[in-house]
XYZ file of C-alpha atoms in Angstrom:
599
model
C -96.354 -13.880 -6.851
C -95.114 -10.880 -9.562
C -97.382 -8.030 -9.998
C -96.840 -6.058 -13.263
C -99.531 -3.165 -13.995
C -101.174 -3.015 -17.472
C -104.177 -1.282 -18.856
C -105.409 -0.929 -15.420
C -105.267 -4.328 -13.137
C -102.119 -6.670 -13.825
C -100.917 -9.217 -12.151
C -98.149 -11.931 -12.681
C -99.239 -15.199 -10.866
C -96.331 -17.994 -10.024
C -97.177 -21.010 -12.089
C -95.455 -24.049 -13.423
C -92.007 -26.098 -12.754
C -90.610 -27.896 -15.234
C -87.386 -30.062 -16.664
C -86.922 -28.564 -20.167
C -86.532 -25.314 -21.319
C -89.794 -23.298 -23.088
C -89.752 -20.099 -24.972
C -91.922 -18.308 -28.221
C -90.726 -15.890 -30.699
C -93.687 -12.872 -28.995
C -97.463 -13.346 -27.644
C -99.166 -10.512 -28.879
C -102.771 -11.148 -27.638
C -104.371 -13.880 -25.286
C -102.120 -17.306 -25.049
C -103.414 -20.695 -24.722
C -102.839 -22.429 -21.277
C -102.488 -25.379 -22.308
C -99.816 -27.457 -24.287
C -97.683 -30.318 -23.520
C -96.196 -30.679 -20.032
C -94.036 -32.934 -20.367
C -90.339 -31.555 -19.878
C -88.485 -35.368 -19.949
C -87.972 -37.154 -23.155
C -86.729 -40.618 -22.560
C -83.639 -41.348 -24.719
C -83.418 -43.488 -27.466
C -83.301 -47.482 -26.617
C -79.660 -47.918 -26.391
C -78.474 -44.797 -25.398
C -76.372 -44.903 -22.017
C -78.084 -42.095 -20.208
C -81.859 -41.653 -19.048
C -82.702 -38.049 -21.237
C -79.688 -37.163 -22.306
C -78.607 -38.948 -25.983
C -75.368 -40.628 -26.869
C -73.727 -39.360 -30.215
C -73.223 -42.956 -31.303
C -74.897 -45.511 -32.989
C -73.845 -48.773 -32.426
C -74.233 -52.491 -34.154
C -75.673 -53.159 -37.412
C -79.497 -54.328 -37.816
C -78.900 -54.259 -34.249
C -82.784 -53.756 -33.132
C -83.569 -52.672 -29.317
C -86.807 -51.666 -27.256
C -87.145 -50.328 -23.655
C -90.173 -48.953 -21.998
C -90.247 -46.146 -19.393
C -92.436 -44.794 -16.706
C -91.358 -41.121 -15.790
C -93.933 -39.517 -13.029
C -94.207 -35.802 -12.720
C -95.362 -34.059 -9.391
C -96.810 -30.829 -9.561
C -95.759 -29.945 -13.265
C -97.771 -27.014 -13.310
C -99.372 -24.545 -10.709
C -101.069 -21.242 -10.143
C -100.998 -18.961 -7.088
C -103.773 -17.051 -5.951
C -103.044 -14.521 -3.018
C -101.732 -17.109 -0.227
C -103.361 -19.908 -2.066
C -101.305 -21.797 -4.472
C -103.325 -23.966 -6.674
C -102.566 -27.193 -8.824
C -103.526 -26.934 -12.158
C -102.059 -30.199 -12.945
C -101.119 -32.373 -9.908
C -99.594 -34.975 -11.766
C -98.967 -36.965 -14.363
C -97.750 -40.542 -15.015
C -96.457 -41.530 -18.488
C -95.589 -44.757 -20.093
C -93.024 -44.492 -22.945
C -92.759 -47.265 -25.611
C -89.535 -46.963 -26.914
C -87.558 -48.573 -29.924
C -84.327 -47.903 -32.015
C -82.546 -49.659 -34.654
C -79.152 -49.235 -35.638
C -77.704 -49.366 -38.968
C -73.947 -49.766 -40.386
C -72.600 -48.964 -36.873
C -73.288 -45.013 -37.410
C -77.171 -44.324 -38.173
C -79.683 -44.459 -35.694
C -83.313 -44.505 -36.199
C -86.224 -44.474 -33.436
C -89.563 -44.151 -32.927
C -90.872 -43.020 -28.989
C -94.450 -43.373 -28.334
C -95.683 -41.836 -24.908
C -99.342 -42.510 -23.254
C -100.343 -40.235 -19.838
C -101.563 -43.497 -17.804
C -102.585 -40.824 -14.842
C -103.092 -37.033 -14.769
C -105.082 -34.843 -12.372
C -105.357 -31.463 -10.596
C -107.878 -29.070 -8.842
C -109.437 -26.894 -11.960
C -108.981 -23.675 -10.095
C -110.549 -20.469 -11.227
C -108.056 -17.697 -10.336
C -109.116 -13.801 -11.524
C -112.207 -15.170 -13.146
C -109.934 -17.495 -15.668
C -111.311 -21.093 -15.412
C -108.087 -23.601 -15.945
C -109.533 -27.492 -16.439
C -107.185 -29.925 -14.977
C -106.539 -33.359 -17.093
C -108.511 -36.080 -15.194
C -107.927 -39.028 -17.524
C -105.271 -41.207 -19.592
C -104.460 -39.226 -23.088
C -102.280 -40.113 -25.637
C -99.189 -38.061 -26.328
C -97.482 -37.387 -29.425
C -95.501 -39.738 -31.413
C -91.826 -38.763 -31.697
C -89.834 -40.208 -34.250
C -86.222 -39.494 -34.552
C -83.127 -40.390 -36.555
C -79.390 -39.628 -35.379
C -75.742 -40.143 -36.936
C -72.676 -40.028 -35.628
C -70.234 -37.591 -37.743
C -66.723 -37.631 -35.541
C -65.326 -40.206 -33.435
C -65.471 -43.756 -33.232
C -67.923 -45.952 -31.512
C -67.336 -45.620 -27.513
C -64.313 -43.802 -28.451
C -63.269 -40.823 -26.083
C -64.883 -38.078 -28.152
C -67.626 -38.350 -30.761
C -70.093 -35.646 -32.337
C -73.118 -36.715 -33.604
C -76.789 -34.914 -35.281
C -79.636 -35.835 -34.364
C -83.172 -34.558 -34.890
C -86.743 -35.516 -33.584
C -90.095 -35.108 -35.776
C -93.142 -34.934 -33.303
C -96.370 -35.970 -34.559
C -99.855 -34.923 -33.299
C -101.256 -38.105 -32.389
C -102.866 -36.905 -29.448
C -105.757 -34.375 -28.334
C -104.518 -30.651 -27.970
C -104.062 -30.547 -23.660
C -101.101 -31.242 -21.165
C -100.480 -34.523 -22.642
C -100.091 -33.404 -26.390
C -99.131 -30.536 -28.126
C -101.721 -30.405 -31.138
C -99.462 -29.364 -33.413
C -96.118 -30.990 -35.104
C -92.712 -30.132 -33.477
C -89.329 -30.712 -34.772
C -85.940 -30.788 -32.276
C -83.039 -30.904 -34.003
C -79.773 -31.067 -31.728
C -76.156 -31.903 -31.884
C -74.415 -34.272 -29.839
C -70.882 -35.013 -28.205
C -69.916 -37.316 -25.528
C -67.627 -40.071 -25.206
C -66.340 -42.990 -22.675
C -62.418 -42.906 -21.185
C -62.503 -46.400 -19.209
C -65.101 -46.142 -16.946
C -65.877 -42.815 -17.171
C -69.247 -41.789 -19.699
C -70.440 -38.719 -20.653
C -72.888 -36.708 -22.879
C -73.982 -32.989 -23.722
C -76.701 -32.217 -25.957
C -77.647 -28.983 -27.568
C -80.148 -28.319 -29.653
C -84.127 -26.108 -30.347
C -87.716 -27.116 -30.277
C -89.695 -25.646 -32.872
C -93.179 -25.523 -32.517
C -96.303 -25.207 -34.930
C -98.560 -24.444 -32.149
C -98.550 -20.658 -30.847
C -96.379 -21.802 -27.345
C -92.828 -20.370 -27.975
C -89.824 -22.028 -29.650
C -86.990 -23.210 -27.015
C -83.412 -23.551 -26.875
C -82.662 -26.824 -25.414
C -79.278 -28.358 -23.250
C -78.940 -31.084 -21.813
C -75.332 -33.233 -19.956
C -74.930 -36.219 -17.998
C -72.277 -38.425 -16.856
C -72.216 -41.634 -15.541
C -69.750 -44.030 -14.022
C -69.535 -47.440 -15.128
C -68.422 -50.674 -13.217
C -67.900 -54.394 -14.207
C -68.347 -55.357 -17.712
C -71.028 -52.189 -17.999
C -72.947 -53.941 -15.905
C -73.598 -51.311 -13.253
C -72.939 -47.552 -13.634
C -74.648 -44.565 -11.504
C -74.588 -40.840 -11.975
C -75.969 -37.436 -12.734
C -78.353 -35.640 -15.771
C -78.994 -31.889 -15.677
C -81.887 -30.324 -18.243
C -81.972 -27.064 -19.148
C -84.843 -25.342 -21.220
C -85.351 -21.930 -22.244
C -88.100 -19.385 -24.415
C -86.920 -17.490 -26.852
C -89.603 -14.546 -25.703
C -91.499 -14.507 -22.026
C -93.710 -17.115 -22.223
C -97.515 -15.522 -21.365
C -100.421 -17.834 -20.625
C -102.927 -15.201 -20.057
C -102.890 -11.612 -21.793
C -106.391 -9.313 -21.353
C -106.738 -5.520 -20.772
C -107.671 -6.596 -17.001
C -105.450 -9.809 -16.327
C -101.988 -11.067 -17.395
C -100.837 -14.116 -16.278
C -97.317 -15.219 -17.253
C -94.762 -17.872 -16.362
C -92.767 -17.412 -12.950
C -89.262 -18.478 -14.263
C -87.825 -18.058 -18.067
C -85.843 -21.385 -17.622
C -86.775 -24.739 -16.784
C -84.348 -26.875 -14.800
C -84.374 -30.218 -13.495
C -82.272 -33.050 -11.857
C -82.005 -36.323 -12.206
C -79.684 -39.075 -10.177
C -80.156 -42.416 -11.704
C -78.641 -45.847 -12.371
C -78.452 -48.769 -14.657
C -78.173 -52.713 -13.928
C -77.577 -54.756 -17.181
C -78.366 -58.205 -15.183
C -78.215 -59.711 -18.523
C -75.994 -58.753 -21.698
C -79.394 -57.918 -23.329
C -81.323 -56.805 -20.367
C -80.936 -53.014 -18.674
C -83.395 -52.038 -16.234
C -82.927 -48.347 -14.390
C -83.952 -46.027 -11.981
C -83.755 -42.340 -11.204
C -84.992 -39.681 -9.344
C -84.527 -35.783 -8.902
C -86.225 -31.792 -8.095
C -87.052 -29.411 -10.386
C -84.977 -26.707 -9.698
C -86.868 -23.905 -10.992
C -90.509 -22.615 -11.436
C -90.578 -22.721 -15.457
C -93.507 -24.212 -17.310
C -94.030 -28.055 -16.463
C -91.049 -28.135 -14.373
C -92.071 -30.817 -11.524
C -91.359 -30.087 -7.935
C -90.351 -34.059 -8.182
C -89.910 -36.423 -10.805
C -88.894 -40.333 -10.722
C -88.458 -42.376 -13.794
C -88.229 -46.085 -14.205
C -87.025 -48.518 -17.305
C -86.306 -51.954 -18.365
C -84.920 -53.048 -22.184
C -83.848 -54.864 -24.206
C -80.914 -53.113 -25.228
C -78.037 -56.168 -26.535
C -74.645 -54.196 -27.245
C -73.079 -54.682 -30.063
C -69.256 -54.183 -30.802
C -68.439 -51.816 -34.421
C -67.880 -53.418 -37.684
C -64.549 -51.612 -37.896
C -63.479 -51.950 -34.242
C -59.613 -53.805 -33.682
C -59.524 -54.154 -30.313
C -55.739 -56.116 -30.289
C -54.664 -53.782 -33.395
C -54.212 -57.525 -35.228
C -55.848 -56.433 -38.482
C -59.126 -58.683 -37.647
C -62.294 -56.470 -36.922
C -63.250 -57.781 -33.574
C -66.323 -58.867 -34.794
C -64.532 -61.607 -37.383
C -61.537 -62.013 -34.476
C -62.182 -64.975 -32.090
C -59.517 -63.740 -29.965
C -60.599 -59.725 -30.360
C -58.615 -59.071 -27.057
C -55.018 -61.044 -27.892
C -53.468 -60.336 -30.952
C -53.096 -63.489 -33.264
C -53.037 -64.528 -37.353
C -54.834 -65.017 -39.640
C -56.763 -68.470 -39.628
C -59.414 -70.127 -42.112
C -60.894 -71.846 -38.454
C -63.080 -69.266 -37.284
C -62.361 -70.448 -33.767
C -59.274 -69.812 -34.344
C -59.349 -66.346 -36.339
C -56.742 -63.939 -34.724
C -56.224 -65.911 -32.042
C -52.409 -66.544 -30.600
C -50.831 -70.017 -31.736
C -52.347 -72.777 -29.965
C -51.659 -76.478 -30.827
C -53.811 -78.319 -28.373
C -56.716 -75.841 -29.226
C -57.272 -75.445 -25.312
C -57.725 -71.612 -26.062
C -54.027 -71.136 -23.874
C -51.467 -69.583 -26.395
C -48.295 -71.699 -26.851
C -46.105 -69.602 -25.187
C -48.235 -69.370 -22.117
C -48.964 -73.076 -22.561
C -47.175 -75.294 -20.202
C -48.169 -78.338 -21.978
C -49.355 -77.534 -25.153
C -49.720 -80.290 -26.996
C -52.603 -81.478 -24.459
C -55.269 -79.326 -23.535
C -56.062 -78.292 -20.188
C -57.395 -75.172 -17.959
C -56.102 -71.789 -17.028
C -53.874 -72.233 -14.163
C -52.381 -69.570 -11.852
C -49.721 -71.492 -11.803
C -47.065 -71.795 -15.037
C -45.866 -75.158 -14.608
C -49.651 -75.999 -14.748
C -51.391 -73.474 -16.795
C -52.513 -75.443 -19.907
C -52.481 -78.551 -18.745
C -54.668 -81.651 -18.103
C -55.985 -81.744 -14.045
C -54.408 -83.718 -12.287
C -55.816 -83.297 -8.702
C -53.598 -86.294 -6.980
C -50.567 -84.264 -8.994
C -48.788 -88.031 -9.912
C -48.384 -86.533 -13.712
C -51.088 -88.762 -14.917
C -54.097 -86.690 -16.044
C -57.515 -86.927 -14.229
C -59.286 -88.050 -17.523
C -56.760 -91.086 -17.932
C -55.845 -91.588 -13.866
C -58.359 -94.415 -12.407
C -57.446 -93.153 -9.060
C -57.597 -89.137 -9.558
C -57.381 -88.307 -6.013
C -54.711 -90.538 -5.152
C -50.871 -90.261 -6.781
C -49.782 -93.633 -8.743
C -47.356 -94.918 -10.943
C -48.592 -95.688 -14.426
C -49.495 -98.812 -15.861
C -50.979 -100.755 -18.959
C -53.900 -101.405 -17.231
C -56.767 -98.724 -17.237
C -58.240 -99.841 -14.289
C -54.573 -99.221 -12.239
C -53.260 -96.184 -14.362
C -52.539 -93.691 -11.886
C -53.600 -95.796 -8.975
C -51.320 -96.838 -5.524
C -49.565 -99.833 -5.829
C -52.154 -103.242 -4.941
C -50.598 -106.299 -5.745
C -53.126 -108.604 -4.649
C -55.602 -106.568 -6.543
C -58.406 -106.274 -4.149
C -58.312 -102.526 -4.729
C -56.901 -102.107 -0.945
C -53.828 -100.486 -2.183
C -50.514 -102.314 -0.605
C -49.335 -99.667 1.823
C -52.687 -100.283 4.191
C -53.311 -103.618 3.170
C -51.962 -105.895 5.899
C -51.581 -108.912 3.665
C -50.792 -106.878 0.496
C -50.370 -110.547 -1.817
C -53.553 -111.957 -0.691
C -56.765 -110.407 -1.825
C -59.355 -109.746 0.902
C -61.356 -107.610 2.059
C -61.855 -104.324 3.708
C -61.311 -104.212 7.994
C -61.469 -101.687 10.223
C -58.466 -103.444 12.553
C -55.288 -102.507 10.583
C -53.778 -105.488 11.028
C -56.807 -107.244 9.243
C -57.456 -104.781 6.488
C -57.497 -106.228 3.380
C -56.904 -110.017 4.401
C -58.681 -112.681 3.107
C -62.048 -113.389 5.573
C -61.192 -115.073 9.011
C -64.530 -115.773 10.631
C -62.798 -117.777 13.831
C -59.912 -115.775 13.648
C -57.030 -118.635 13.336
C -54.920 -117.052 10.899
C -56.739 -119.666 8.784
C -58.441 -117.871 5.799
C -62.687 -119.146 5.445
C -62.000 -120.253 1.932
C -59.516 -123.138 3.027
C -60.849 -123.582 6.293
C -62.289 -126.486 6.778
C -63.943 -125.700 10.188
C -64.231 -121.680 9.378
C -66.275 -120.921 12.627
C -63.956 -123.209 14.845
C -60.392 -121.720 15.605
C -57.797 -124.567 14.667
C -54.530 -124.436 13.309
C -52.989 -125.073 9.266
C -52.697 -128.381 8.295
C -51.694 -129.740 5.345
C -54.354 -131.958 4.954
C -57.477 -129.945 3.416
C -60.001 -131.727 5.285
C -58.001 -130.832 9.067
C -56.684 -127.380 7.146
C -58.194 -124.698 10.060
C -59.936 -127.582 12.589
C -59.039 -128.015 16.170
C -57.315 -131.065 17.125
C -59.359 -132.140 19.701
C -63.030 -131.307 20.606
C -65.050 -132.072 23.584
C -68.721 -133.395 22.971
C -71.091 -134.729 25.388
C -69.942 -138.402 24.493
C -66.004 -138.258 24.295
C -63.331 -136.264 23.499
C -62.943 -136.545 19.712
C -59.680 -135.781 18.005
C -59.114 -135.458 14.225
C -55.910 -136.920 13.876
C -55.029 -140.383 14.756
C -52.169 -141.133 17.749
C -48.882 -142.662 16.326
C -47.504 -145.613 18.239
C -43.803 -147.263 18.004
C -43.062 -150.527 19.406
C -41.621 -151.308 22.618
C -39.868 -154.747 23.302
C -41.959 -156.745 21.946
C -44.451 -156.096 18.885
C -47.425 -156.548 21.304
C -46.338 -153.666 23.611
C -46.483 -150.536 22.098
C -45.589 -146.909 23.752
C -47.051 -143.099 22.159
C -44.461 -142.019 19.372
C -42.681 -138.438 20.395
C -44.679 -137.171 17.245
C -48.287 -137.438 18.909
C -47.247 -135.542 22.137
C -48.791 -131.989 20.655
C -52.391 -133.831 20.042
C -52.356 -135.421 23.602
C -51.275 -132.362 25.101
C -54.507 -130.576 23.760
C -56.273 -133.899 24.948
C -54.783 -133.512 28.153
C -55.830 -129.406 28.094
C -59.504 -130.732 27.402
C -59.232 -132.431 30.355
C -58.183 -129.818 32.415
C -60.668 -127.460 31.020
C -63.839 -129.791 32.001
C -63.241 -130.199 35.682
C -67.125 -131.915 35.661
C -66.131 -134.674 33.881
C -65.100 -137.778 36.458
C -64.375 -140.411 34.208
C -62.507 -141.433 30.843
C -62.450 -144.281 29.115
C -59.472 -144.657 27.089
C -59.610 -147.081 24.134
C -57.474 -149.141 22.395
C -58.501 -150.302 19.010
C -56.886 -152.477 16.141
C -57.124 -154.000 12.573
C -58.278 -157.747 11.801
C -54.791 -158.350 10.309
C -53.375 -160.508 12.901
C -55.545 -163.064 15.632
C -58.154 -161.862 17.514
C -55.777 -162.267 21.128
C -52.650 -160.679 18.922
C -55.384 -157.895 18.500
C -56.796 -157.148 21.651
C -53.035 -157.392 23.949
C -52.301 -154.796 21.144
C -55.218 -152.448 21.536
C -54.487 -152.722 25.241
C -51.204 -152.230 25.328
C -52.310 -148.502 23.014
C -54.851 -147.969 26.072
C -52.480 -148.695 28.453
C -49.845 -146.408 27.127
C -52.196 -143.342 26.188
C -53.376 -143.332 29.879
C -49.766 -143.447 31.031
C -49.035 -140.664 28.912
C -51.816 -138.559 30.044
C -50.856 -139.464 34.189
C -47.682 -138.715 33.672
C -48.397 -135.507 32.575
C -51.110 -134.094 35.257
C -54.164 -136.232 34.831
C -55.562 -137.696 38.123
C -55.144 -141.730 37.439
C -58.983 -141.992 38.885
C -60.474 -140.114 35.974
C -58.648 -142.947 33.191
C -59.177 -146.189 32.618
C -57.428 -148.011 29.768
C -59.461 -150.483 27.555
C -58.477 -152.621 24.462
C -61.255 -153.720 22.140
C -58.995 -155.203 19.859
C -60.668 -155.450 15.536
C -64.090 -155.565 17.356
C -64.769 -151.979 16.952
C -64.042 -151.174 13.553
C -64.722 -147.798 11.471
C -62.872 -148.272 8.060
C -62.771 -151.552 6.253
C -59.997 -154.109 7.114
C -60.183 -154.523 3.394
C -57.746 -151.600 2.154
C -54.723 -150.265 3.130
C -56.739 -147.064 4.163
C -59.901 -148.611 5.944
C -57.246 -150.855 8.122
C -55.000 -147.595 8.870
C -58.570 -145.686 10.377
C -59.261 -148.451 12.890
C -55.620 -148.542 14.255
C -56.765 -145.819 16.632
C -58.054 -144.414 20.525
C -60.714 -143.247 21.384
C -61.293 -141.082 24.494
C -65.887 -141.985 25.937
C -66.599 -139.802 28.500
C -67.974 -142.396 31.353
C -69.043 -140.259 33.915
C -69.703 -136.337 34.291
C -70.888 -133.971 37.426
C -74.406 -133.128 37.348
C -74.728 -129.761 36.340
C-alpha cells in the first residue's frame, strides 16, 4: 500500500501486475479502470519466438496459421488495508493467428484474440465499486504488417519495421480496449548456427484516455536438430509515459503500484513435422504494473512450413537454393532439374563421381570408399544383390540367372557342391551329412529308389534292372527264394554236374538264411531241368544239381539233417521249353522249406 495526501484523504492502493509496459501523456481528472489487460501479444505465425517478433519475413506466398492459449493469473488487483482484493482473477485467451509472407521480405498478419474465461471478486474499496469480467468477450482485432530492411533471411543480423493497427472489435472492459491502437516497433535479431535471437522496440499509442507506452521486448532461443527443437528465454518490458491513475477525486486517488510492467517467460518449440510447431511456456510477472500476472502459461500449435529465400546460395554455386537440387554441394548448371547444381554424377545415384566408387552403376551411401556408390552386395562375391540369385551367399558368375552369384551345384538340386555329399547326383535335402543331397534311399543300400527295383528291401547293384537294389535271397514261409539262378559246370560226365565258383556269393547268402532261421528243421533242395534231352537224361541231371547244392551247403556249415537233395527232372517247369529263354528259367533249384519249429 502507498499513501499520498491530496485535498484532504489520499491514498495510493497496490493494484495490478502485468507483462507489458503502460503509460499516458497526464490524467487530469477521474481515469477509467478499465481497459485491456492483456500484457502478451502472441507473435506473428512464423516468427521463432513466443511474443517477441523476428525481423524477417520468409518464403513467398508462403501462408501460415497457429493458434494460442496464453492464461493470465491475477492480472489485476486492489489492496484494501490487509485485504488484497482481485479485481480480475483471471483470464484465459484464445488467439487465432495467421501471416503470409510475400517476396521473401514483407510480412502481413492478422491476430484475432477471444477471452474464453475471465473472473474476479467485484470489490468495493473506499466506496469505488470495480465489476470484475465474469464472461467470454471478444478482444480486439490486431492486424499488422512487417518488412525486413537489413540483413538477409536467417542471416546473423537483420533489422526490420514493423507496425500493428488494433481494431475495436470488442466491448470497452479488460478484454478490449474500445478504442483503436497503433504499435509501431523496430526489429533486429538474427541466428549464428544454433544460436537465435530477437529485440524489439517500439510505442503503443492509444485513442482511449489510458496512457501511451514505450514498449521492449528480447528473447533468445537455442536451437537443436534440423530446428526441430529449441528452448529458451523472453523478457517484456512496458512502460507509461506519465503515472498511470485509475482513480482521481478530491477524497480518493487510486493509482498504479509499479510504473513498469515486467514479465518472464521460459518456453520451447517442437516442430514434429516440417510444417507442424507446437510450444509451450511459462513464467512470473516480475513487477506490480497494470495487468502484469503473478503467473502466466501460454500454449501453441501451427502450421508454420519454412521456407528457404528466393535469393539464398547456400553452396555459393550461382543456383538459388530454391532452383538448386543439390543447394548444399556445389555443382553446374543442368537443364535436368534433378540434376540442377548438383556435382557430376553418371549413374544418377545422387553420389558425385569423385566420391563414387563405382559410378557408372548406382548404388547407396557407404561408409566405406571402396563401396560408397555401389550396388549391395551383401554376400560381397562382386555380383550385385539385384543380379546375384544367391545374395547372401558368395558365387562365381554365370550365364544362367538362376546360378549368377550362387555356390557352385553341379548336380543342380540347389544343394550347393561343398555340402552336398553326392555333388553329381541330384537329390535331396538330409539332415545326415553324408546323405545330404543324395538321391532318395528308402532301404538304405547305396541303391538310389528311382532304380531300385526292391526300394524298401536293402539289396545290392546289379546290372540287371529288374535285380538292380533286390536281395539275393529271401526267406518266405514256403522256401527260400533267390533271384538269380545257380550256375553249374560239368563234372566227368555230362550227367554229373558240380556248383560253378561263380554262384558261391548267392549260396553263401543261402547258407546265411539258414543260419539266421534256427526254427526251420528241414530243406528240400531241388533239382530241376529242361525237356531238351529224355526224361531219365533229365531227372539224373536235376539230381545230380540237388545233390551238389546240398554238398555245397554241408560243406560249408549246414547240419546234413536239415537237407535233402531232390531231382524233379522237366516235370516242374516255369518258363517254356519252347525258347531259348523259357528253357534257361527251368534249368534251376529251388530251396521248400519242409519242416519248421512251432513257434
Amino acid at each position: 500500500m502507498r499513501l499520498d495526501r491530496r485535498l484532504g484523504r489520499t491514498r495510493s492502493i497496490l493494484a495490478g501486475a502485468a507483462f507489458f509496459l503502460l503509460a499516458r501523456a497526464s490524467l487530469a481528472q477521474e481515469a477509467s479502470t478499465t481497459g485491456a489487460l492483456e500484457r502478451f501479444q502472441p507473435s506473428v505465425a512464423g516468427d521463432a519466438l513466443f511474443g517477441v517478433p523476428s525481423p524477417g519475413a520468409s518464403g513467398h506466398l508462403v501462408p501460415r496459421a497457429k493458434a494460442v492459449v496464453d492464461f493470465g493469473l491475477r492480472p489485476l488487483s486492489i489492496q484494501d488495508g490487509d485485504t488484497r482484493y482481485a479485481i480480475v482473477s483471471q483470464q484465459t485467451f484464445l488467439h487465432v493467428n495467421a501471416s503470409l509472407a510475400l517476396w521473401d521480405r514483407l510480412l502481413v498478419s492478422l491476430d484475432m484474440p477471444f477471452a474464453l474465461t475471465q473472473g474476479g471478486d467485484s470489490p468495493t474499496v473506499l466506496g469505488v465499486p470495480f465489476t470484475s469480467p465474469q464472461s467470454a468477450e471478444v478482444g480486439d482485432l490486431r492486424i499488422g504488417a512487417r518488412v525486413r530492411l537489413f540483413g538477409e533471411d536467417r542471416g546473423a543480423f537483420q533489422v526490420g519495421l514493423g507496425g500493428y493497427l488494433v481494431a475495436p472489435t470488442g466491448p470497452s472492459g479488460y478484454a478490449a480496449e474500445g478504442a483503436v491502437r497503433g504499435e509501431p516497433h523496430v526489429v533486429m535479431g538474427g541466428r549464428v548456427d544454433r544460436f537465435l535471437y530477437s529485440v524489439s522496440l517500439g510505442t503503443t499509442l492509444r485513442a482511449s484516455a489510458r496512457p501511451h507506452t514505450f514498449d521492449a521486448r528480447a528473447g533468445a532461443a537455442v536451437v537443436f536438430g534440423q530446428d526441430f527443437f529449441q528452448i529458451g528465454p523472453e523478457l517484456s518490458l512496458s512502460t507509461p509515459f506519465t503515472r498511470e491513475v485509475l482513480v482521481d477525486t478530491p477524497d480518493t486517488r487510486i493509482s498504479v503500484a509499479s510504473p513498469v510492467s515486467a514479465e518472464l517467460l521460459v518456453g520451447a518449440k517442437l516442430r514434429p513435422l516440417p510444417f507442424l510447431v507446437v510450444g509451450a511456456a511459462a513464467g512470473p510477472g516480475l513487477t506490480q504494473g497494470y495487468g502484469t500476472p503473478v503467473f502466466s502459461a501460454v500454449g501453441s500449435i501451427g502450421y508454420e512450413p519454412q521456407a528457404s529465400p528466393a535469393d539464398k546460395d547456400t553452396d555459393g554455386d550461382d543456383i538459388p537454393d530454391k532452383r538448386d537440387a543439390c543447394p548444399d554441394t556445389p555443382g553446374p548448371e543442368n537443364d535436368d532439374p534433378h540434376k540442377n547444381g548438383c556435382p557430376p554424377d553418371a549413374d544418377g545415384d545422387r553420389i558425385a563421381d569423385k566420391h563414387d566408387a563405382c559410378p557408372n552403376e548406382p548404388g547407396p551411401k557407404n561408409e566405406d570408399p571402396a563401396k560408397n556408390g555401389c550396388p549391395v552386395d551383401t554376400d560381397g562375391d562382386r555380383i550385385a544383390d539385384k543380379q546375384d540369385a544367391c545374395p547372401s551367399e558368395p558365387g562365381p558368375k554365370s550365364a544362367d540367372p538362376r546360378k549368377n552369384g550362387c555356390p557352385p551345384d553341379t548336380d543342380d538340386d540347389s544343394i550347393r557342391d561343398v555340402v552336398d555329399a553326392c555333388p553329381t547326383d541330384p537329390g535331396v535335402p538330409n539332415e545326415d551329412p553324408k546323405k545330404n543331397g543324395c538321391p532318395p534311399d528308402r532301404d538304405a543300400d547305396t541303391v538310389p529308389d528311382k532304380t531300385d527295383a526292391c526300394p524298401d528291401v536293402p539289396g545290392k547293384p546289379d546290372a540287371e534292372p529288374q535285380l538292380n537294389g533286390c536281395p539275393k535271397v529271401e526267406v518266405t514261409n514256403e522256401e527260400i527264394v533267390i533271384r538269380r539262378q545257380i550256375r553249374f559246370r560239368f563234372g566227368q560226365s555230362s550227367q554229373y554236374q558240380t556248383v560253378d565258383p561263380m554262384s558261391d556269393d548267392l549260396l553263401h547268402e543261402v547258407r546265411d538264411a539258414i543260419l539266421k532261421h534256427p526254427e526251420i528243421e528241414l530243406i528240400e533242395v531241388q533239382g530241376h531241368a529242361d525237356a531238351m534231352g529224355a526224361d531219365e537224361y533229365n531227372q539224373i541231371l536235376s539230381q545230380s544239381r540237388a545233390d551238389s547244392v546240398r554238398a555245397w551247403l554241408i560243406k560249408r556249415g549246414i547240419p546234413p539233417e536239415k537237407l535233402v537233395a531232390k531231382g524233379y527232372g522237366a516235370s516242374v517247369p516255369v518258363g517254356s521249353n519252347d525258347s531259348k529263354e523259357g528253357r534257361q528259367q527251368n534249368r534251376r533249384a529251388n530251396f521248400v522249406i519242409i519242416k519248421k519249429k512251432e513257434p
